Coordinates of C-alpha atoms and ligand atoms in Angstrom, one line a residue:
M18 CA 95.4 130.4 118.2
M19 CA 94.2 131.2 114.8
K20 CA 91.7 128.8 113.3
T21 CA 93.1 128.0 109.9
P22 CA 91.2 125.3 108.1
L23 CA 93.3 122.3 107.1
L24 CA 92.7 122.2 103.3
I25 CA 94.2 120.5 100.3
S26 CA 94.4 123.9 98.6
R27 CA 96.9 125.0 101.3
I28 CA 99.0 122.0 100.6
L29 CA 98.9 122.9 96.9
Q30 CA 99.7 126.5 97.4
H31 CA 102.6 125.6 99.8
G32 CA 104.1 123.0 97.5
S33 CA 103.8 125.0 94.3
T34 CA 105.5 128.1 95.8
V35 CA 107.8 127.1 98.6
H36 CA 108.8 123.9 96.8
G37 CA 108.1 125.2 93.3
D38 CA 111.4 123.9 92.0
S39 CA 110.8 120.3 93.2
E40 CA 110.3 117.9 90.3
V41 CA 107.8 115.3 89.2
A42 CA 109.4 112.8 86.7
T43 CA 106.9 110.6 84.9
W44 CA 108.4 107.5 83.3
T45 CA 107.7 107.1 79.5
G46 CA 109.2 103.8 78.8
E47 CA 112.4 105.3 77.5
G48 CA 113.2 108.1 79.9
A49 CA 111.2 110.6 81.9
R50 CA 109.2 113.7 81.2
R51 CA 109.6 116.3 83.8
T52 CA 107.7 119.1 85.4
S53 CA 108.0 121.3 88.5
Y54 CA 105.7 121.7 91.5
A55 CA 105.3 125.3 90.4
E56 CA 104.0 124.1 87.0
V57 CA 101.9 121.5 88.7
G58 CA 100.3 124.4 90.7
R59 CA 99.6 126.3 87.4
Q60 CA 98.2 123.2 85.7
A61 CA 96.0 122.5 88.8
A62 CA 94.5 126.0 88.5
R63 CA 93.9 125.4 84.7
L64 CA 92.2 122.1 85.4
A65 CA 90.0 123.6 88.1
H66 CA 88.9 126.3 85.6
A67 CA 88.3 123.6 83.0
L68 CA 86.2 121.5 85.4
R69 CA 84.1 124.5 86.4
G70 CA 83.6 125.1 82.7
L71 CA 82.2 121.6 82.5
G72 CA 79.8 122.5 85.2
V73 CA 81.5 120.8 88.2
T74 CA 80.2 122.5 91.3
G75 CA 79.8 121.8 95.0
D76 CA 81.0 118.4 96.1
E77 CA 80.5 116.7 92.7
R78 CA 82.7 113.7 92.1
V79 CA 85.4 113.6 89.6
G80 CA 86.8 110.2 88.9
T81 CA 90.3 109.4 87.8
L82 CA 91.1 106.2 85.8
M83 CA 94.8 106.8 85.7
W84 CA 98.3 105.4 86.3
N85 CA 100.7 107.3 88.6
N86 CA 101.8 110.3 86.6
A87 CA 102.0 114.1 86.7
E88 CA 98.5 114.6 85.4
H89 CA 97.1 112.3 88.1
L90 CA 98.9 114.4 90.7
I91 CA 97.4 117.6 89.2
A92 CA 93.9 116.0 89.5
Y93 CA 94.7 115.0 93.1
L94 CA 95.4 118.6 93.9
A95 CA 92.9 120.5 91.7
V96 CA 89.7 118.5 92.3
P97 CA 89.6 118.7 96.2
S98 CA 91.0 122.3 96.2
M99 CA 88.1 123.5 94.1
G100 CA 85.7 121.9 96.5
A101 CA 84.8 118.9 94.4
V102 CA 85.6 115.3 95.4
L103 CA 88.3 113.2 93.8
H104 CA 87.4 109.6 93.3
T105 CA 90.3 107.3 92.3
L106 CA 89.0 104.4 90.3
N107 CA 90.9 101.2 90.6
L108 CA 91.7 100.2 87.1
R109 CA 92.3 96.6 88.1
L110 CA 88.8 95.9 89.4
F111 CA 86.5 93.6 87.6
P112 CA 84.3 95.6 85.2
E113 CA 81.2 95.0 87.3
Q114 CA 83.0 96.4 90.4
L115 CA 84.3 99.4 88.4
I116 CA 80.7 100.1 87.3
Y117 CA 79.4 99.7 90.8
I118 CA 81.9 102.1 92.4
A119 CA 81.5 104.8 89.7
N120 CA 77.8 104.7 89.9
H121 CA 77.7 104.4 93.7
A122 CA 80.0 107.5 94.0
E123 CA 77.9 109.2 91.3
D124 CA 80.9 110.3 89.3
R125 CA 80.1 113.2 86.9
V126 CA 83.4 113.5 85.2
V127 CA 86.1 110.8 84.5
I128 CA 89.6 111.8 83.7
V129 CA 91.2 108.9 81.9
D130 CA 94.7 108.1 80.6
S131 CA 94.5 107.4 76.9
T132 CA 96.1 104.0 77.4
L133 CA 93.0 103.1 79.5
I134 CA 90.4 104.1 76.9
P135 CA 89.6 100.5 76.0
L136 CA 88.8 99.8 79.7
L137 CA 86.6 102.8 80.0
A138 CA 84.9 102.2 76.7
G139 CA 83.9 98.7 77.9
V140 CA 82.1 99.9 81.0
L141 CA 80.9 103.2 79.7
P142 CA 77.4 102.0 78.6
H143 CA 76.7 101.1 82.2
L144 CA 78.0 104.3 83.8
S145 CA 74.8 106.2 84.6
T146 CA 76.0 109.4 86.1
I147 CA 78.9 110.4 83.8
R148 CA 78.5 113.5 81.7
H149 CA 82.1 114.3 80.7
I150 CA 85.3 112.3 79.9
V151 CA 88.6 114.1 79.9
V152 CA 91.3 112.1 78.0
V153 CA 95.0 112.6 78.9
G154 CA 97.4 111.9 76.1
G155 CA 96.4 111.6 72.4
G156 CA 94.7 108.5 71.1
D157 CA 91.6 107.2 69.4
T158 CA 88.6 108.2 71.4
S159 CA 86.1 106.9 68.8
K160 CA 85.0 104.1 71.2
L161 CA 84.0 106.5 73.9
V162 CA 80.5 107.0 72.8
K163 CA 77.4 107.3 75.0
D164 CA 74.4 109.6 74.8
G165 CA 74.7 112.6 77.0
V166 CA 78.5 112.1 77.5
E167 CA 81.0 114.6 76.0
V168 CA 84.6 113.7 75.4
H169 CA 87.4 116.3 75.8
A170 CA 91.1 116.3 75.4
W171 CA 93.1 117.3 78.5
D172 CA 95.4 119.6 76.6
E173 CA 92.6 121.4 74.8
I174 CA 90.4 122.1 77.8
L175 CA 93.3 123.3 79.9
Q176 CA 94.7 125.5 77.1
G177 CA 94.4 129.2 77.6
R178 CA 92.9 128.9 81.1
P179 CA 94.2 131.2 83.9
D180 CA 97.1 129.7 85.8
T181 CA 95.7 130.9 89.2
F182 CA 92.4 129.9 90.8
D183 CA 90.6 131.5 93.7
W184 CA 90.4 128.4 95.7
P185 CA 87.3 128.4 97.9
E186 CA 87.5 128.2 101.7
V187 CA 85.6 125.0 102.1
D188 CA 84.9 123.4 105.5
E189 CA 87.9 121.3 106.5
D190 CA 85.5 118.4 107.4
D191 CA 84.1 118.4 103.8
A192 CA 84.9 115.4 101.7
A193 CA 88.0 115.8 99.6
A194 CA 88.5 112.3 98.1
L195 CA 86.9 108.9 97.9
C196 CA 88.5 105.5 97.7
Y197 CA 86.8 102.1 97.7
T198 CA 88.3 99.0 99.3
S199 CA 89.1 96.4 96.7
G200 CA 86.1 94.3 97.8
T201 CA 87.6 90.9 98.3
T202 CA 84.2 89.9 99.7
G203 CA 81.0 91.5 98.4
N204 CA 80.9 94.9 96.8
P205 CA 83.7 97.4 97.4
K206 CA 83.0 99.8 100.3
G207 CA 83.6 103.6 99.9
V208 CA 85.6 105.7 102.3
A209 CA 85.4 109.5 102.2
Y210 CA 88.5 111.3 103.3
S211 CA 88.1 114.9 104.5
H212 CA 90.5 117.8 103.9
R213 CA 91.3 117.7 107.5
S214 CA 92.0 114.0 107.7
I215 CA 94.2 114.2 104.5
Y216 CA 96.1 117.1 105.9
L217 CA 96.8 115.5 109.3
H218 CA 97.7 112.2 107.6
S219 CA 100.1 113.9 105.2
M220 CA 101.9 115.5 108.2
E221 CA 102.2 112.1 109.8
V222 CA 103.6 110.6 106.5
C223 CA 106.3 113.3 106.6
M224 CA 107.4 112.6 110.1
A225 CA 110.7 110.9 110.7
E226 CA 109.2 108.0 112.6
S227 CA 107.0 107.4 109.5
F228 CA 108.4 107.9 105.9
G229 CA 110.5 110.9 106.9
L230 CA 109.8 112.9 103.8
G231 CA 111.8 116.1 103.1
P232 CA 113.2 118.1 100.1
Q233 CA 116.3 115.9 100.0
M234 CA 114.3 112.9 99.0
R235 CA 113.2 111.5 95.7
N236 CA 110.2 109.2 96.0
L237 CA 109.4 106.4 93.6
V238 CA 105.7 106.0 94.1
I239 CA 105.0 102.5 92.9
V240 CA 101.9 101.9 95.1
P241 CA 99.1 103.0 92.7
M242 CA 97.4 106.3 93.3
F243 CA 94.1 104.3 93.1
H244 CA 95.2 102.1 96.1
A245 CA 94.5 104.0 99.3
M246 CA 95.7 107.3 97.9
A247 CA 99.2 106.0 97.2
W248 CA 99.7 105.8 101.0
G249 CA 99.5 109.6 101.2
L250 CA 102.8 110.1 99.3
P251 CA 101.6 112.6 96.7
Y252 CA 100.1 115.1 99.2
A253 CA 103.0 114.5 101.6
A254 CA 105.4 115.3 98.7
L255 CA 103.9 118.7 98.1
M256 CA 103.9 119.4 101.8
S257 CA 107.5 118.5 102.3
G258 CA 109.1 119.3 98.9
A259 CA 110.1 115.7 98.4
Q260 CA 110.5 115.0 94.6
L261 CA 108.3 112.4 92.9
V262 CA 109.2 109.7 90.4
M263 CA 106.1 108.3 88.8
P264 CA 106.2 105.0 87.0
D265 CA 103.1 105.5 84.9
R266 CA 102.1 102.0 83.6
F267 CA 105.6 100.6 83.7
L268 CA 105.3 98.5 86.8
Q269 CA 107.2 95.3 85.8
A270 CA 110.5 94.6 87.4
A271 CA 112.6 95.4 84.3
P272 CA 111.4 99.0 83.8
L273 CA 111.3 99.6 87.5
A274 CA 115.0 98.6 87.8
R275 CA 115.8 100.9 84.8
M276 CA 113.8 103.7 86.4
I277 CA 115.8 103.4 89.6
E278 CA 119.1 103.4 87.8
V279 CA 118.2 106.5 85.7
E280 CA 116.0 108.5 88.0
K281 CA 117.9 107.7 91.2
P282 CA 115.1 107.7 93.7
S283 CA 116.2 107.5 97.4
F284 CA 112.9 106.1 98.6
A285 CA 110.1 103.9 97.3
G286 CA 106.8 102.4 98.4
A287 CA 105.0 99.2 97.2
V288 CA 103.4 96.0 98.1
P289 CA 105.6 92.9 98.8
T290 CA 105.0 91.2 95.5
I291 CA 106.5 94.1 93.4
F292 CA 109.7 93.9 95.5
T293 CA 109.8 90.1 95.3
D294 CA 109.8 90.3 91.5
L295 CA 112.3 93.2 91.5
L296 CA 114.7 91.3 93.7
A297 CA 114.6 88.3 91.3
Y298 CA 115.2 90.6 88.4
L299 CA 118.1 92.5 90.1
D300 CA 119.8 89.2 91.1
A301 CA 119.7 88.0 87.5
N302 CA 120.4 91.4 85.9
P303 CA 122.8 93.5 87.9
T304 CA 121.6 97.1 87.9
D305 CA 122.8 100.2 89.7
V306 CA 120.1 100.7 92.4
S307 CA 122.5 102.3 94.9
S308 CA 120.5 105.5 95.1
L309 CA 117.7 103.7 96.9
Q310 CA 118.1 103.8 100.6
E311 CA 114.7 103.0 102.1
V312 CA 111.6 101.2 100.7
V313 CA 108.4 101.1 102.6
I314 CA 106.6 97.8 102.1
G315 CA 103.1 97.2 103.2
G316 CA 99.6 96.2 102.1
S317 CA 100.4 92.6 103.1
A318 CA 102.9 91.1 105.5
C319 CA 106.4 91.6 104.3
P320 CA 108.4 88.4 104.4
P321 CA 111.5 88.8 106.7
A322 CA 113.6 87.0 104.0
L323 CA 112.8 89.8 101.6
M324 CA 114.0 92.4 104.1
H325 CA 117.2 90.6 104.7
A326 CA 117.9 90.1 101.0
Y327 CA 117.6 93.8 100.2
A328 CA 119.7 94.8 103.2
E329 CA 122.4 92.3 102.6
R330 CA 122.6 92.3 98.8
Y331 CA 121.7 95.9 97.9
D332 CA 122.1 97.9 101.1
I333 CA 118.5 98.9 100.9
Q334 CA 116.5 99.1 104.1
V335 CA 113.0 97.7 103.9
I336 CA 110.6 99.5 106.4
H337 CA 107.5 97.4 107.1
A338 CA 104.3 99.3 107.4
W339 CA 100.6 98.4 107.9
G340 CA 97.5 100.2 107.0
M341 CA 94.1 100.1 105.5
T342 CA 92.0 102.1 103.0
E343 CA 89.8 102.9 106.0
M344 CA 92.8 104.5 107.7
S345 CA 94.0 106.8 104.9
P346 CA 95.9 104.3 105.1
L347 CA 98.9 104.7 107.5
G348 CA 98.4 102.6 110.6
S349 CA 101.8 101.6 111.8
I350 CA 105.5 101.7 110.8
A351 CA 108.2 99.3 112.0
R352 CA 111.3 101.2 113.0
A353 CA 113.3 99.9 115.9
P354 CA 113.2 101.9 119.1
F355 CA 115.9 104.5 119.7
G356 CA 119.3 103.0 120.6
V357 CA 118.5 99.5 119.2
D358 CA 120.4 98.7 116.1
G359 CA 122.3 95.9 114.4
P360 CA 120.9 92.3 114.7
E361 CA 118.7 93.2 117.6
A362 CA 116.7 95.7 115.5
W363 CA 115.4 93.0 113.2
A364 CA 112.9 91.6 115.8
Y365 CA 111.2 95.1 115.8
R366 CA 111.5 95.5 112.0
Y367 CA 109.7 92.2 111.3
T368 CA 106.6 93.4 113.2
Q369 CA 103.9 95.6 111.6
G370 CA 105.4 98.4 113.8
R371 CA 104.1 101.1 116.1
V372 CA 101.1 103.3 115.7
P373 CA 101.9 107.0 115.3
A374 CA 100.4 109.6 117.6
G375 CA 96.9 110.0 116.2
V376 CA 96.2 106.3 115.9
E377 CA 95.1 104.4 119.0
A378 CA 95.1 100.7 118.9
R379 CA 93.8 97.9 121.1
I380 CA 93.3 94.1 120.9
V381 CA 89.9 92.7 121.7
G382 CA 88.7 89.1 122.3
P383 CA 85.9 87.2 120.7
T384 CA 83.2 88.9 122.8
G385 CA 84.6 92.4 122.4
E386 CA 86.5 92.4 125.7
A387 CA 89.8 94.4 125.8
M388 CA 92.8 92.2 126.0
P389 CA 96.2 93.0 127.5
S390 CA 99.0 94.6 125.4
D391 CA 101.5 92.1 126.7
G392 CA 102.8 90.9 123.3
K393 CA 101.1 87.5 123.9
A394 CA 97.3 87.9 124.0
V395 CA 96.0 87.4 120.5
G396 CA 92.8 89.1 119.4
E397 CA 91.3 91.4 116.8
L398 CA 92.9 94.8 116.3
E399 CA 90.7 97.8 116.7
V400 CA 91.8 101.4 115.9
R401 CA 90.5 104.9 116.1
G402 CA 91.9 108.3 115.2
P403 CA 91.4 111.5 113.1
W404 CA 92.3 109.8 109.8
I405 CA 90.3 106.7 110.3
T406 CA 86.8 106.5 108.8
A407 CA 83.8 106.5 111.1
Q408 CA 81.6 104.7 108.6
Y409 CA 81.4 103.8 104.9
I410 CA 79.7 106.1 102.5
G411 CA 76.1 105.6 101.6
E412 CA 75.4 103.6 104.8
D413 CA 73.0 105.0 107.4
G414 CA 75.5 104.7 110.2
P415 CA 78.5 102.7 111.3
D416 CA 78.0 99.0 110.4
P417 CA 78.3 97.0 113.7
D418 CA 80.3 94.3 111.8
K419 CA 83.0 96.9 111.1
F420 CA 82.7 99.4 113.9
D421 CA 82.7 98.9 117.6
N422 CA 81.5 102.0 119.5
G423 CA 83.8 104.5 117.8
W424 CA 86.5 102.0 117.0
L425 CA 87.2 100.5 113.6
R426 CA 87.3 96.7 113.6
T427 CA 90.2 96.0 111.3
G428 CA 89.5 92.3 110.7
D429 CA 93.2 91.8 111.5
V430 CA 94.3 89.4 114.2
G431 CA 97.5 89.8 116.3
T432 CA 99.3 91.0 119.4
L433 CA 100.4 94.4 120.8
T434 CA 103.4 94.8 123.1
P435 CA 103.4 97.3 126.0
N436 CA 105.6 99.7 124.0
G437 CA 103.2 99.6 121.1
Y438 CA 104.6 97.1 118.6
L439 CA 101.9 95.4 116.6
T440 CA 102.4 91.9 115.2
L441 CA 99.7 90.6 112.9
T442 CA 99.3 86.9 112.6
D443 CA 96.6 86.9 110.0
R444 CA 93.4 88.5 108.7
A445 CA 90.6 87.0 110.8
K446 CA 89.1 85.4 107.7
D447 CA 92.4 83.8 106.7
V448 CA 93.4 82.2 110.1
I449 CA 93.5 78.5 109.8
K450 CA 91.4 76.8 112.5
S451 CA 92.9 73.4 113.0
G452 CA 91.2 71.4 115.8
G453 CA 91.1 73.8 118.7
E454 CA 94.2 75.7 117.6
W455 CA 94.9 78.6 115.2
I456 CA 97.6 78.4 112.6
S457 CA 98.9 81.6 111.2
S458 CA 99.0 81.4 107.4
V459 CA 101.4 84.4 107.4
D460 CA 103.9 82.6 109.6
L461 CA 103.9 79.6 107.3
E462 CA 104.3 81.8 104.3
N463 CA 107.2 83.8 105.8
A464 CA 108.9 80.6 106.8
L465 CA 108.5 79.1 103.3
M466 CA 109.6 82.3 101.5
A467 CA 112.9 82.1 103.5
H468 CA 113.8 78.9 101.5
P469 CA 116.3 79.8 98.7
A470 CA 114.2 77.9 96.1
V471 CA 110.9 79.6 96.9
L472 CA 109.8 82.8 95.1
E473 CA 106.4 83.0 96.6
A474 CA 104.2 80.9 98.9
C475 CA 100.6 81.4 99.7
V476 CA 99.0 79.3 102.5
V477 CA 95.3 78.9 103.0
G478 CA 93.0 76.8 105.2
V479 CA 91.1 74.1 103.4
P480 CA 88.5 71.7 104.8
D481 CA 89.7 68.6 106.6
D482 CA 87.6 65.7 107.9
K483 CA 89.6 65.2 111.0
W484 CA 90.7 68.7 112.0
G485 CA 88.1 70.9 110.5
E486 CA 90.7 72.9 108.6
R487 CA 94.3 72.3 107.6
P488 CA 96.9 74.4 105.8
L489 CA 97.4 74.0 102.0
A490 CA 100.7 75.4 100.8
T491 CA 100.8 76.7 97.3
V492 CA 104.4 77.4 96.2
V493 CA 106.0 79.2 93.3
L494 CA 109.6 78.2 92.8
K495 CA 112.3 80.5 91.6
E496 CA 113.3 80.2 87.9
G497 CA 115.6 77.2 87.6
A498 CA 115.3 76.2 91.2
A499 CA 114.0 72.8 92.4
A500 CA 112.5 71.7 95.7
D501 CA 109.8 69.2 96.5
A502 CA 107.2 69.1 99.2
E503 CA 109.2 66.8 101.4
T504 CA 112.2 69.1 101.3
L505 CA 110.1 72.1 102.1
R506 CA 108.3 70.3 105.0
E507 CA 111.7 69.4 106.4
F508 CA 112.8 73.1 106.1
L509 CA 109.6 74.3 107.8
L510 CA 110.3 72.0 110.7
T511 CA 113.2 74.2 111.7
K512 CA 110.8 77.2 112.0
V513 CA 107.3 76.1 113.0
A514 CA 105.8 73.4 115.3
R515 CA 105.3 70.0 113.6
W516 CA 101.6 70.0 114.0
Q517 CA 101.4 73.1 111.9
L518 CA 103.1 71.6 108.9
P519 CA 100.9 71.5 105.8
E520 CA 100.0 68.0 104.4
R521 CA 98.7 69.5 101.2
W522 CA 101.1 71.0 98.7
S523 CA 100.7 72.5 95.3
F524 CA 103.4 73.8 93.0
I525 CA 102.0 76.6 90.9
E526 CA 103.2 79.1 88.2
A527 CA 102.1 82.2 90.0
V528 CA 100.0 83.1 93.0
P529 CA 96.7 84.8 91.9
K530 CA 96.7 88.4 93.0
T531 CA 94.0 90.9 93.9
S532 CA 93.5 94.2 92.1
V533 CA 96.0 95.8 94.5
G534 CA 98.6 93.0 94.2
K535 CA 98.0 91.0 97.3
F536 CA 97.7 87.2 97.4
D537 CA 94.1 86.4 96.4
K538 CA 93.4 83.7 99.1
K539 CA 89.8 83.5 98.2
R540 CA 90.7 82.5 94.7
V541 CA 93.3 80.0 95.9
R542 CA 90.6 78.4 98.2
S543 CA 88.1 78.2 95.4
D544 CA 90.7 76.8 92.9
Y545 CA 91.4 74.1 95.5
A546 CA 87.6 73.5 96.1
G547 CA 87.1 73.4 92.3
G548 CA 89.8 70.8 91.9
S549 CA 91.9 72.9 89.5
L550 CA 95.0 72.6 91.7
E551 CA 97.3 69.7 91.4
V552 CA 97.9 68.7 95.0
V553 CA 100.5 66.4 96.6
Q554 CA 99.5 65.0 99.9
I555 CA 102.0 64.1 102.5
N556 CA 100.9 62.7 105.8
G557 CA 103.5 63.4 108.4
Ligands
ADP3 P1 91.8 95.7 100.7 O1 91.1 95.6 102.0 O2 91.0 96.3 99.6 O3 92.8 94.6 100.4 P2 93.6 97.6 101.9 O4 94.9 97.9 101.3 O5 92.8 98.6 102.6 O6 92.8 96.9 100.8 O7 93.8 96.3 102.9 C1 94.0 96.5 104.3 C2 94.4 95.2 104.8 O8 95.7 94.7 104.3 C3 94.7 95.2 106.3 O9 93.5 95.1 107.0 C4 95.6 94.0 106.5 O10 94.9 92.8 106.5 C5 96.4 94.0 105.2 N1 97.7 94.6 105.4 C6 98.1 95.8 105.1 N2 99.4 96.0 105.4 C7 99.8 94.8 106.1 C8 101.0 94.4 106.7 N3 102.1 95.1 106.7 N4 101.0 93.1 107.2 C9 100.0 92.3 107.2 N5 98.8 92.7 106.6 C10 98.7 93.9 106.1

């Protein structure tokens, strides 16, 4: 067989010619601005020429501080295709972390949306490797001042450049993109994706068992392009011809609902909290969302109640998926096996799903011993495969805390069935250790979020004199709804064992979220420890 390197430039060339008519729509707040994949290809060539003009050579890093929009897509394609490395900067990190990752990756250029200039200006004095800033969209750049750093306008540096580029034949194992984990503990850790890993992962994303992308689909990419490469959707779209609807900075429920009504996506991907908010909005503000057929929800456990609500009230099927930045990120997708449908299918769809070919998974016990895939044995999940990182960047070798002889230790705890269904009960660090038993915080959360008065529930383990640790339930009630701790405890009794019922309850305005929209359990624990939560104690 021919040895053809698996390169991003091939995805770009394919998408911009074979699927040249496919569209990227970027939401502007009022409507959408539109461009075609053919034009994206031409713009990518212009950007590559412009970046070469700024001196970007070899595997130099080009950072992006951007929302999901057409220009970000162009950077996604141009930067790796020219042999440089794309570094997606998470705009929701704390400034110190943003500074840390930009310096750690040694970003030479940062492409920034003009709406994010204030954010960049705030950290710029501490960015030690940056030489050029490229600003997308007009705006006041007077705050972007630093010795040795030049500021350019996107339109100006692309103008007049050739609309083709002689894409270099780099090694498929070379780095194409960098993404840092959101660093819930310690500094973020960097993962370098290769051209090959992105290519193979994109093919998997397109497969029917996964997201099933194809030219007939219109994808609303809500998951940020700075969060685990937007789950591979941008590259998979160019590969498959699926169209893209990009929300830019309009990520609240009201504009998302309007976007769905007007742009009629058939598919979307986001973390659970976005769809929880959207559901509350749709229930209160009827909107035509009938174009939407499937939404992939992952990033944290998707409450079954949310899946049912969308299926029953809006005829939208939620597909649960699991993954990690370290895994490019797709790790598993929950579709019922062939021939199983109707009510029986739900038991499969609640799980985190099955790993695709290319990902191997196993469960190991506390001393690293392999445990049976019998759907019962609980242990830490380990994975390996061609789109899973073998180590973090800048480290001398695989860190034994995170890698186990060629396997990635996910830090997730759960079970595997003989036919490959993965059920995660918790992150190892969030499991509640009560006496000799483990309580799954996720089970309690899912059970609570099935109560009609509950919008969100976040459960964490807190110190307890008698049991070591006990669950604390923090609950956000739906607008206008009422329920007290006793009522919710009674409700939980129908779903979990009595000994697991939380004694400590706190009703809060909103669950604190991490930079990628997950429940920030570390913050909830420290709020409790610091005494800033009002807690009701019920001894059952
Ligand atoms: P970060 O580690 O920065 O939060 P990631 O998105 O890489 O960012 O997080 C990966 C982790 O998110 C997984 O290890 C797992 O704990 C959690 N996760 C992702 N998807 C799911 C899911 N469907 N169910 C439960 N947990 C999930």
